[in-house]
């Protein structure tokens, strides 16, 4: 007899019949009836009306029947909370059953009944089960705490279950440990600031021991939990790495990926010159490649993660290009991901092979895949300069195939190649022009028009070509319309005599007959430019364009860092932070990679360090000028001594005087001067807005461009009253560090846009790096010296600060006001040596040594020269 | 964690629906049906996000399995779990089909309750599960207290994959080295990529809790031993050993021991399981070489000639050889002549399929075909998919050799010598393609 028949009962009056059967005296009949109920429930029928009858069947010795009833209860208890109470007694009784399987079943099911009233009754049995002698019951009870927490968090805290759960981390049974870790991790996620998962070297050691012994799933829970730990030094992180690496040979891909996550994260803390660091890098490649022989779905997850790993540490897989070659039978989602990684790994060494492959792919059947392959050829050209010529000729071959979408895609990428290598491949324009008629996709049309406009002077019939597009102007998409407008203006500026009529025509089409405000605005701007100042128009329209680079395809460093912390999870599959797809408080907490113990003036030090490292390296030239003309040399020294008088001056961060950032003549009468300050850990931008125009200004707003440290206004700019002529208002704008990050040149450059009722104005200013020194910048004293010695010499800088008549204590005090902390002081042969540390908002540490010779007004300082020069001098 | 798990038939009807978390509503079942199973365009990713809910799916024949979540779960774990779920189901009732699922839905719910708690995967080893989740209902229920605690300690224990007290009159084990050799070759005969992915599958029928040690001709191990021994000829041992790029092991293998000593030691599960997987890329024996020659004669005719050469010991026989030569979509007729085996043009598959039952090593065979084409105005050129091959050979193309499998069981009185051991090597074609 089979169970499938239960799915086929669809007659009327069914519920009534079932009711009778459920109340039958015969056990077999009862069980049959419950099975029918469950089958109906599965296909979505509402059988909640049978609640009391089903619950009546609960009291039974038949485990199978009991499980079925429980299943029903879990589904419907919420809709019948009062009735659900009827079940409580049986649960409580079952929790005392001599059979551990039944005890566990009861506690497991009880946690799934999400009725508030039941939870009170659950506490006592749960408490017993958490201390049960049988590990099977304990491991089930551990998960039950997480269930209860999900229903009533307060209750769990009040009852002290969290502490019991923490104790289970030391349980003798590995599976209990694993489940306790899983439960605690989940609970901790909804309490971001709690100290629930109090990870310390002792607990970590317990987890690592359990790791060797528990099930594959338990290993995943433990590894995912380990990834949240921050080792206190590089030695600890190395020892954890050593104990995690064996997991890379596990048959379960999720274990492998979670291990990779732990290693990628902790590697961040290892000094790069360490032998072990190199060994670890080598160990990572083979398991990542092996993941590609898993089932297709897992391959997809692996490839999405490899895409991140390759961006973060290209060296790991740089020799493994071949394994990412697309197989004919790969599912499309695997093919597309492989293609992406191929481009990331493309280099001068392997480009010939890559191109040959890409050319193969461009003849496949799947349209999306072919398009991506063609695009990939273009990206190779942009990434590997030496290959550009070969790429272009490959693209031309593809254009010859006349396959419509291939041609269009090729033209789009050729446009990018032109942008990257101007004046190099224009000889192909003629071939492109031949295909003008076949272009029907907006992006390709826009690209072609751009090319015609940009190289109008070399295309004899450019005017005819553009004119042909103009006929159907209003049927084109906005993208094409905008491009056409610009192209014709370019053409006019290059060949003014023949194209006057054409430009008139397009300007009137854009300004008078269009509903698109962007198009109209652009039309008007061109029109006015051309009519008032043709020379300026030329400068604007034909301005030199910034080159594009392959970096545009890379994931933003901060996001990449966060995603690396989420390897193996959905975030790494979507390439989005969890907050983008998870509701509520979970996942809002941003994870970060640990900063390398010390990041000094090394040229490139991993992601978090790269901006800073490179920045400090290039900064000397840029910085002094940037500090608002701080009196670095000569004349300004007088102020310095005045300002820097007596000992015991109030500590506080140094604030530079305001300087003018935006001149009134450039901003229709609005003058802005300002400075930056750090007050009690909050970064502020102090602005003085002066109205030098004749009319009142209102509606002020401010916005920042992306910048090196992600500075962004923490709220809107509060200018409450209108600014009347000749009035000045001081505004303090609190800033946060959560904005988008992009490396600026110089590093501390900030581009600001200020809007008022009149217009939008742009200016750029530079903030002192000391703005970014955080209050907890005290480095661990014990490891300071060791770390200091580990810094390679070439990443050190030395310089002198002249004419400072302060003794070491005063200097140290002053610097502390700006969050530069003196960790240790030594006196050697009449010289005071100060050892200092600074921590930046993005977690980078800077260590410094300052030598002060008594009586000598010149300080010798090792490392962060820029910072010191400005701070000491101006206080 | 996993919020819910659904199983659908090919029409999108729900066969099994188990919700673990409150944030997954009943409408999630329908969302997946509408947006994935019934989607107008085939979904292009195994992970789909619909209204902030993520769906992971796999397909087994025409059955869909979907896991649902609203959290940032470990995606690799979810897929591994879905595969495991399939393994467990097949171990209980065979093929995963609509009929079998409907017939066993009570069992499936019981399993789902056991192996997934609040969305956290728990012990899912069939060996352990079968001790207390049985199809016979109460008949199989353990009665004594000892039996009960033995079950729980096994389910949660360090050796969750094996129960105590197994007895065989004859202690026996079978080792299958199953390799699939993958090749992508250019028309000119250049190897673009080649690798072997191998599996060591073990069937163990051993009493007690035997401690096993497995040895193979791993280059790292042989080299290490070569250094120790003085009389060994280094050239000889170097030739016989193979370089393994990477390997993964069943959870019974002590990974830390492999990491430190590179020795493979374990207590095996009872019955059949996969001991290890490995991958090699160096010095692979490519059993067959395919030499294609395609000539386009005008616009309506193609001449294809394909030569295959077997490249292994003449005493060995390859079996089930099949060469698949793709033909253009506008093929109107094909004439084939082959020296050996049978060849047929299969219009529905757009290919000429050439089958040879057996072929000894160091032989060669040839097929030539004339393909008539319908004239088309399609500008697009024929993509020329690669020529693919299938075969089976009685050796391991990677060169892997099992050196020993030692069995120690201290408590019972049988020794390594009493165990009957069988080893078999099978090399199969994976994706074995030559571009033309």
GROMACS .gro file of N, CA and C in nm, chain A residues 2-4 35 41-42 44 63 67 71 74 78 99 108 114 134-136 139 143 147 173 175 179 182 186 216-217 220 224 247 249-254 258 286-287 289-290 295 297-298 300 322 327-328 332-333 357 360 363 366 368 403 566 568-571 574 578 580-583, chain B residues 15-16 18 21-22 26 44-47 49 52 54 56-58 70-77 79-81 83-84 102-103 105-106 109-110 113-114 117-118 120-124 137-138 141 148 152 155-156 158 192 245-249 251 255 259 279 380 383 385 431 433 435:
model
  408
    2UNK      N    1   0.058   0.219  -0.083
    2UNK     CA    2   0.143   0.337  -0.093
    2UNK      C    3   0.071   0.459  -0.037
    3UNK      N    4   0.149   0.562  -0.014
    3UNK     CA    5   0.093   0.682   0.047
    3UNK      C    6   0.037   0.780  -0.055
    4UNK      N    7   0.066   0.756  -0.182
    4UNK     CA    8   0.030   0.859  -0.280
    4UNK      C    9  -0.120   0.879  -0.291
   35UNK      N   10  -0.263   1.112   0.801
   35UNK     CA   11  -0.184   1.120   0.678
   35UNK      C   12  -0.259   1.200   0.572
   41UNK      N   13  -0.274   1.941   0.368
   41UNK     CA   14  -0.200   2.058   0.414
   41UNK      C   15  -0.088   2.092   0.315
   42UNK      N   16  -0.020   1.988   0.268
   42UNK     CA   17   0.093   2.009   0.177
   42UNK      C   18   0.049   2.078   0.049
   44UNK      N   19  -0.185   2.269   0.010
   44UNK     CA   20  -0.233   2.405   0.032
   44UNK      C   21  -0.379   2.415   0.073
   63UNK      N   22   0.521   0.640   1.743
   63UNK     CA   23   0.608   0.754   1.716
   63UNK      C   24   0.578   0.817   1.581
   67UNK      N   25   0.472   1.202   1.526
   67UNK     CA   26   0.546   1.297   1.443
   67UNK      C   27   0.452   1.367   1.346
   71UNK      N   28   0.376   1.766   1.320
   71UNK     CA   29   0.391   1.841   1.196
   71UNK      C   30   0.270   1.931   1.174
   74UNK      N   31   0.273   2.228   1.421
   74UNK     CA   32   0.366   2.335   1.386
   74UNK      C   33   0.304   2.427   1.282
   78UNK      N   34  -0.035   2.849   1.528
   78UNK     CA   35  -0.042   2.994   1.532
   78UNK      C   36  -0.183   3.045   1.506
   99UNK      N   37   1.301   0.769   2.670
   99UNK     CA   38   1.367   0.758   2.539
   99UNK      C   39   1.419   0.896   2.495
  108UNK      N   40   1.217   1.981   2.035
  108UNK     CA   41   1.234   2.035   1.900
  108UNK      C   42   1.102   2.092   1.848
  114UNK      N   43   0.488   2.854   1.750
  114UNK     CA   44   0.515   2.994   1.777
  114UNK      C   45   0.394   3.061   1.839
  134UNK      N   46   2.195   1.308   2.765
  134UNK     CA   47   2.214   1.258   2.629
  134UNK      C   48   2.250   1.372   2.534
  135UNK      N   49   2.360   1.355   2.460
  135UNK     CA   50   2.403   1.464   2.370
  135UNK      C   51   2.301   1.496   2.262
  136UNK      N   52   2.226   1.396   2.220
  136UNK     CA   53   2.127   1.418   2.116
  136UNK      C   54   2.021   1.516   2.163
  139UNK      N   55   2.192   1.874   2.192
  139UNK     CA   56   2.214   1.945   2.064
  139UNK      C   57   2.082   1.998   2.010
  143UNK      N   58   1.952   2.432   1.971
  143UNK     CA   59   1.885   2.500   1.860
  143UNK      C   60   1.753   2.559   1.909
  147UNK      N   61   1.532   2.919   1.861
  147UNK     CA   62   1.392   2.927   1.821
  147UNK      C   63   1.315   3.016   1.919
  173UNK      N   64   3.064   1.696   2.361
  173UNK     CA   65   3.019   1.641   2.232
  173UNK      C   66   3.030   1.747   2.123
  175UNK      N   67   2.900   1.784   1.832
  175UNK     CA   68   2.779   1.830   1.764
  175UNK      C   69   2.702   1.928   1.851
  179UNK      N   70   2.609   2.309   1.729
  179UNK     CA   71   2.476   2.368   1.731
  179UNK      C   72   2.470   2.490   1.825
  182UNK      N   73   2.610   2.772   1.634
  182UNK     CA   74   2.515   2.820   1.534
  182UNK      C   75   2.407   2.906   1.599
  186UNK      N   76   2.353   3.318   1.554
  186UNK     CA   77   2.230   3.378   1.503
  186UNK      C   78   2.173   3.480   1.601
  216UNK      N   79   2.999   1.754   0.892
  216UNK     CA   80   3.035   1.855   0.792
  216UNK      C   81   2.958   1.985   0.818
  217UNK      N   82   2.831   1.973   0.857
  217UNK     CA   83   2.752   2.095   0.879
  217UNK      C   84   2.804   2.171   0.999
  220UNK      N   85   3.089   2.378   0.920
  220UNK     CA   86   3.053   2.504   0.854
  220UNK      C   87   3.012   2.608   0.959
  224UNK      N   88   3.223   2.950   1.006
  224UNK     CA   89   3.158   3.079   0.985
  224UNK      C   90   3.166   3.166   1.110
  247UNK      N   91   4.100   2.172   0.644
  247UNK     CA   92   3.960   2.169   0.598
  247UNK      C   93   3.949   2.189   0.447
  249UNK      N   94   4.066   2.024   0.227
  249UNK     CA   95   4.052   1.897   0.156
  249UNK      C   96   3.921   1.828   0.187
  250UNK      N   97   3.827   1.898   0.245
  250UNK     CA   98   3.699   1.835   0.277
  250UNK      C   99   3.616   1.816   0.150
  251UNK      N  100   3.538   1.708   0.149
  251UNK     CA  101   3.457   1.680   0.030
  251UNK      C  102   3.341   1.779   0.015
  252UNK      N  103   3.301   1.841   0.126
  252UNK     CA  104   3.189   1.933   0.123
  252UNK      C  105   3.238   2.072   0.081
  253UNK      N  106   3.187   2.123  -0.031
  253UNK     CA  107   3.235   2.251  -0.084
  253UNK      C  108   3.211   2.365   0.012
  254UNK      N  109   3.103   2.356   0.089
  254UNK     CA  110   3.074   2.466   0.180
  254UNK      C  111   3.178   2.472   0.291
  258UNK      N  112   3.405   2.804   0.344
  258UNK     CA  113   3.410   2.872   0.473
  258UNK      C  114   3.554   2.876   0.526
  286UNK      N  115   4.466   2.518  -0.525
  286UNK     CA  116   4.409   2.388  -0.566
  286UNK      C  117   4.264   2.366  -0.520
  287UNK      N  118   4.231   2.392  -0.393
  287UNK     CA  119   4.092   2.368  -0.355
  287UNK      C  120   3.993   2.456  -0.431
  289UNK      N  121   4.022   2.552  -0.736
  289UNK     CA  122   4.005   2.490  -0.868
  289UNK      C  123   3.917   2.365  -0.857
  290UNK      N  124   3.939   2.289  -0.751
  290UNK     CA  125   3.859   2.166  -0.733
  290UNK      C  126   3.710   2.198  -0.724
  295UNK      N  127   2.903   2.001  -0.864
  295UNK     CA  128   2.780   2.016  -0.942
  295UNK      C  129   2.765   2.161  -0.987
  297UNK      N  130   2.542   2.395  -0.976
  297UNK     CA  131   2.494   2.502  -0.887
  297UNK      C  132   2.605   2.546  -0.792
  298UNK      N  133   2.680   2.447  -0.743
  298UNK     CA  134   2.790   2.482  -0.654
  298UNK      C  135   2.901   2.551  -0.729
  300UNK      N  136   2.858   2.751  -0.961
  300UNK     CA  137   2.814   2.890  -0.973
  300UNK      C  138   2.849   2.968  -0.847
  322UNK      N  139   4.346   2.836  -1.740
  322UNK     CA  140   4.283   2.732  -1.823
  322UNK      C  141   4.159   2.671  -1.760
  327UNK      N  142   3.327   2.529  -2.103
  327UNK     CA  143   3.301   2.402  -2.170
  327UNK      C  144   3.170   2.414  -2.244
  328UNK      N  145   3.162   2.340  -2.352
  328UNK     CA  146   3.045   2.351  -2.439
  328UNK      C  147   2.916   2.321  -2.363
  332UNK      N  148   2.449   2.795  -1.875
  332UNK     CA  149   2.478   2.933  -1.913
  332UNK      C  150   2.529   3.016  -1.796
  333UNK      N  151   2.472   2.993  -1.675
  333UNK     CA  152   2.516   3.076  -1.563
  333UNK      C  153   2.661   3.049  -1.526
  357UNK      N  154   4.031   3.182  -2.715
  357UNK     CA  155   3.909   3.127  -2.656
  357UNK      C  156   3.790   3.218  -2.682
  360UNK      N  157   3.641   3.189  -3.008
  360UNK     CA  158   3.557   3.069  -3.018
  360UNK      C  159   3.417   3.098  -2.964
  363UNK      N  160   3.123   3.266  -3.140
  363UNK     CA  161   3.045   3.200  -3.244
  363UNK      C  162   2.944   3.102  -3.186
  366UNK      N  163   2.418   3.087  -2.769
  366UNK     CA  164   2.348   3.169  -2.672
  366UNK      C  165   2.383   3.317  -2.691
  368UNK      N  166   2.324   3.596  -2.516
  368UNK     CA  167   2.383   3.668  -2.403
  368UNK      C  168   2.531   3.635  -2.388
  403UNK      N  169   2.683   3.904  -3.819
  403UNK     CA  170   2.577   3.863  -3.727
  403UNK      C  171   2.537   3.988  -3.649
  566UNK      N  172   3.219   3.781   0.371
  566UNK     CA  173   3.096   3.702   0.355
  566UNK      C  174   3.114   3.590   0.254
  568UNK      N  175   3.114   3.262   0.059
  568UNK     CA  176   3.031   3.144   0.075
  568UNK      C  177   2.884   3.175   0.095
  569UNK      N  178   2.854   3.297   0.138
  569UNK     CA  179   2.715   3.329   0.169
  569UNK      C  180   2.645   3.392   0.048
  570UNK      N  181   2.517   3.417   0.066
  570UNK     CA  182   2.440   3.480  -0.041
  570UNK      C  183   2.499   3.614  -0.083
  571UNK      N  184   2.550   3.691   0.014
  571UNK     CA  185   2.606   3.822  -0.019
  571UNK      C  186   2.714   3.808  -0.125
  574UNK      N  187   2.541   3.738  -0.462
  574UNK     CA  188   2.479   3.857  -0.522
  574UNK      C  189   2.580   3.969  -0.547
  578UNK      N  190   2.486   4.233   0.278
  578UNK     CA  191   2.362   4.173   0.327
  578UNK      C  192   2.251   4.276   0.347
  580UNK      N  193   2.155   4.492   0.173
  580UNK     CA  194   2.081   4.522   0.050
  580UNK      C  195   1.968   4.422   0.025
  581UNK      N  196   1.972   4.306   0.090
  581UNK     CA  197   1.867   4.209   0.061
  581UNK      C  198   1.810   4.141   0.185
  582UNK      N  199   1.860   4.177   0.303
  582UNK     CA  200   1.808   4.118   0.425
  582UNK      C  201   1.726   4.223   0.498
  583UNK      N  202   1.610   4.183   0.545
  583UNK     CA  203   1.526   4.278   0.616
  583UNK      C  204   1.563   4.282   0.762
  890UNK      N  205   0.469   1.903  -0.385
  890UNK     CA  206   0.460   1.767  -0.334
  890UNK      C  207   0.494   1.765  -0.186
  891UNK      N  208   0.592   1.846  -0.149
  891UNK     CA  209   0.636   1.853  -0.010
  891UNK      C  210   0.657   2.000   0.022
  893UNK      N  211   0.777   2.225   0.362
  893UNK     CA  212   0.811   2.229   0.504
  893UNK      C  213   0.869   2.367   0.532
  896UNK      N  214   1.083   2.860   0.922
  896UNK     CA  215   1.096   2.992   0.983
  896UNK      C  216   0.971   3.073   0.959
  897UNK      N  217   0.945   3.161   1.052
  897UNK     CA  218   0.824   3.241   1.047
  897UNK      C  219   0.826   3.343   0.933
  901UNK      N  220   0.331   3.136   0.326
  901UNK     CA  221   0.276   3.037   0.234
  901UNK      C  222   0.293   3.084   0.088
  919UNK      N  223   1.815   3.202  -1.535
  919UNK     CA  224   1.955   3.185  -1.570
  919UNK      C  225   2.047   3.179  -1.449
  920UNK      N  226   1.993   3.147  -1.336
  920UNK     CA  227   2.079   3.131  -1.220
  920UNK      C  228   2.011   3.036  -1.123
  921UNK      N  229   2.090   2.954  -1.053
  921UNK     CA  230   2.028   2.863  -0.956
  921UNK      C  231   1.984   2.935  -0.829
  922UNK      N  232   2.019   3.061  -0.817
  922UNK     CA  233   1.975   3.140  -0.702
  922UNK      C  234   1.889   3.254  -0.756
  924UNK      N  235   1.630   3.582  -0.651
  924UNK     CA  236   1.578   3.666  -0.544
  924UNK      C  237   1.445   3.725  -0.588
  927UNK      N  238   1.286   4.012  -0.202
  927UNK     CA  239   1.374   3.997  -0.085
  927UNK      C  240   1.375   3.857  -0.026
  929UNK      N  241   1.518   3.474  -0.104
  929UNK     CA  242   1.609   3.405  -0.195
  929UNK      C  243   1.568   3.259  -0.209
  931UNK      N  244   1.689   2.890  -0.366
  931UNK     CA  245   1.795   2.807  -0.423
  931UNK      C  246   1.726   2.686  -0.483
  932UNK      N  247   1.759   2.653  -0.606
  932UNK     CA  248   1.694   2.534  -0.657
  932UNK      C  249   1.789   2.441  -0.731
  933UNK      N  250   1.754   2.313  -0.726
  933UNK     CA  251   1.822   2.214  -0.809
  933UNK      C  252   1.712   2.127  -0.871
  945UNK      N  253   1.529   3.416   0.393
  945UNK     CA  254   1.530   3.563   0.389
  945UNK      C  255   1.659   3.616   0.449
  946UNK      N  256   1.747   3.528   0.487
  946UNK     CA  257   1.870   3.574   0.551
  946UNK      C  258   1.990   3.558   0.459
  947UNK      N  259   2.102   3.609   0.509
  947UNK     CA  260   2.225   3.593   0.433
  947UNK      C  261   2.287   3.458   0.468
  948UNK      N  262   2.231   3.351   0.414
  948UNK     CA  263   2.276   3.218   0.453
  948UNK      C  264   2.403   3.179   0.378
  949UNK      N  265   2.464   3.073   0.423
  949UNK     CA  266   2.579   3.017   0.354
  949UNK      C  267   2.527   2.943   0.229
  950UNK      N  268   2.546   3.004   0.113
  950UNK     CA  269   2.486   2.954  -0.011
  950UNK      C  270   2.543   2.819  -0.049
  951UNK      N  271   2.673   2.803  -0.030
  951UNK     CA  272   2.734   2.675  -0.064
  951UNK      C  273   2.674   2.565   0.022
  952UNK      N  274   2.650   2.598   0.148
  952UNK     CA  275   2.593   2.498   0.239
  952UNK      C  276   2.452   2.458   0.194
  954UNK      N  277   2.323   2.450  -0.107
  954UNK     CA  278   2.327   2.358  -0.220
  954UNK      C  279   2.379   2.220  -0.177
  955UNK      N  280   2.485   2.222  -0.096
  955UNK     CA  281   2.535   2.093  -0.048
  955UNK      C  282   2.424   2.018   0.024
  956UNK      N  283   2.343   2.092   0.099
  956UNK     CA  284   2.235   2.026   0.172
  956UNK      C  285   2.132   1.968   0.076
  958UNK      N  286   2.177   1.863  -0.226
  958UNK     CA  287   2.229   1.741  -0.286
  958UNK      C  288   2.221   1.626  -0.187
  959UNK      N  289   2.257   1.658  -0.061
  959UNK     CA  290   2.257   1.557   0.042
  959UNK      C  291   2.116   1.502   0.061
  977UNK      N  292   0.551   1.100  -0.366
  977UNK     CA  293   0.416   1.092  -0.312
  977UNK      C  294   0.398   0.967  -0.226
  978UNK      N  295   0.460   0.859  -0.270
  978UNK     CA  296   0.447   0.735  -0.194
  978UNK      C  297   0.515   0.741  -0.059
  980UNK      N  298   0.574   1.038   0.128
  980UNK     CA  299   0.576   1.173   0.181
  980UNK      C  300   0.584   1.178   0.333
  981UNK      N  301   0.528   1.080   0.399
  981UNK     CA  302   0.537   1.081   0.545
  981UNK      C  303   0.682   1.063   0.588
  984UNK      N  304   0.880   1.384   0.531
  984UNK     CA  305   0.859   1.482   0.638
  984UNK      C  306   0.937   1.443   0.762
  985UNK      N  307   0.937   1.316   0.789
  985UNK     CA  308   1.009   1.270   0.907
  985UNK      C  309   1.158   1.298   0.892
  988UNK      N  310   1.236   1.662   0.925
  988UNK     CA  311   1.231   1.706   1.064
  988UNK      C  312   1.363   1.674   1.133
  989UNK      N  313   1.423   1.564   1.092
  989UNK     CA  314   1.543   1.517   1.160
  989UNK      C  315   1.669   1.587   1.107
  992UNK      N  316   1.697   2.126   1.140
  992UNK     CA  317   1.630   2.176   1.260
  992UNK      C  318   1.638   2.327   1.258
  993UNK      N  319   1.523   2.392   1.252
  993UNK     CA  320   1.519   2.539   1.247
  993UNK      C  321   1.605   2.590   1.131
  995UNK      N  322   1.884   2.457   1.031
  995UNK     CA  323   2.023   2.415   1.044
  995UNK      C  324   2.039   2.269   1.008
  996UNK      N  325   2.121   2.236   0.909
  996UNK     CA  326   2.141   2.095   0.875
  996UNK      C  327   2.201   2.019   0.993
  997UNK      N  328   2.146   1.900   1.019
  997UNK     CA  329   2.197   1.814   1.125
  997UNK      C  330   2.255   1.689   1.059
  998UNK      N  331   2.290   1.591   1.140
  998UNK     CA  332   2.352   1.472   1.084
  998UNK      C  333   2.265   1.413   0.972
  999UNK      N  334   2.323   1.399   0.854
  999UNK     CA  335   2.245   1.352   0.740
  999UNK      C  336   2.309   1.230   0.676
 1012UNK      N  337   0.770   0.204   1.044
 1012UNK     CA  338   0.698   0.262   1.156
 1012UNK      C  339   0.747   0.205   1.287
 1013UNK      N  340   0.652   0.166   1.375
 1013UNK     CA  341   0.694   0.126   1.509
 1013UNK      C  342   0.769  -0.005   1.512
 1016UNK      N  343   1.116   0.036   1.590
 1016UNK     CA  344   1.152   0.120   1.704
 1016UNK      C  345   1.244   0.045   1.800
 1023UNK      N  346   1.875   0.264   2.244
 1023UNK     CA  347   1.843   0.405   2.224
 1023UNK      C  348   1.967   0.493   2.238
 1027UNK      N  349   2.161   0.755   1.972
 1027UNK     CA  350   2.187   0.898   1.991
 1027UNK      C  351   2.335   0.926   1.992
 1030UNK      N  352   2.446   0.927   1.631
 1030UNK     CA  353   2.401   1.042   1.553
 1030UNK      C  354   2.481   1.167   1.587
 1031UNK      N  355   2.516   1.180   1.714
 1031UNK     CA  356   2.586   1.301   1.754
 1031UNK      C  357   2.736   1.280   1.767
 1033UNK      N  358   3.144   1.130   1.719
 1033UNK     CA  359   3.252   1.164   1.630
 1033UNK      C  360   3.251   1.075   1.507
 1067UNK      N  361   4.452   2.204  -2.533
 1067UNK     CA  362   4.418   2.333  -2.473
 1067UNK      C  363   4.399   2.317  -2.323
 1120UNK      N  364   4.701   1.723  -0.804
 1120UNK     CA  365   4.683   1.867  -0.788
 1120UNK      C  366   4.609   1.899  -0.659
 1121UNK      N  367   4.506   1.822  -0.635
 1121UNK     CA  368   4.427   1.850  -0.517
 1121UNK      C  369   4.339   1.729  -0.489
 1122UNK      N  370   4.306   1.707  -0.363
 1122UNK     CA  371   4.210   1.601  -0.336
 1122UNK      C  372   4.121   1.639  -0.219
 1123UNK      N  373   4.002   1.581  -0.219
 1123UNK     CA  374   3.910   1.604  -0.108
 1123UNK      C  375   3.865   1.468  -0.058
 1124UNK      N  376   3.825   1.467   0.070
 1124UNK     CA  377   3.796   1.338   0.132
 1124UNK      C  378   3.658   1.333   0.195
 1126UNK      N  379   3.405   1.263   0.493
 1126UNK     CA  380   3.429   1.316   0.627
 1126UNK      C  381   3.486   1.215   0.726
 1130UNK      N  382   4.146   1.471   0.841
 1130UNK     CA  383   4.209   1.570   0.754
 1130UNK      C  384   4.337   1.626   0.813
 1134UNK      N  385   4.695   1.648   0.636
 1134UNK     CA  386   4.765   1.775   0.620
 1134UNK      C  387   4.909   1.766   0.671
 1154UNK      N  388   4.218   1.532  -0.842
 1154UNK     CA  389   4.229   1.595  -0.972
 1154UNK      C  390   4.376   1.595  -1.010
 1255UNK      N  391   2.454   3.407  -4.065
 1255UNK     CA  392   2.537   3.355  -3.956
 1255UNK      C  393   2.606   3.226  -3.998
 1258UNK      N  394   2.842   2.736  -3.628
 1258UNK     CA  395   2.933   2.755  -3.516
 1258UNK      C  396   3.039   2.645  -3.503
 1260UNK      N  397   3.042   2.321  -3.357
 1260UNK     CA  398   3.066   2.272  -3.220
 1260UNK      C  399   3.174   2.164  -3.223
 1306UNK      N  400   3.440   1.525  -2.039
 1306UNK     CA  401   3.412   1.605  -2.158
 1306UNK      C  402   3.538   1.597  -2.243
 1308UNK      N  403   3.673   1.660  -2.590
 1308UNK     CA  404   3.633   1.732  -2.710
 1308UNK      C  405   3.752   1.776  -2.795
 1310UNK      N  406   3.814   2.039  -3.110
 1310UNK     CA  407   3.750   2.140  -3.195
 1310UNK      C  408   3.783   2.111  -3.341
   0.00000   0.00000   0.00000
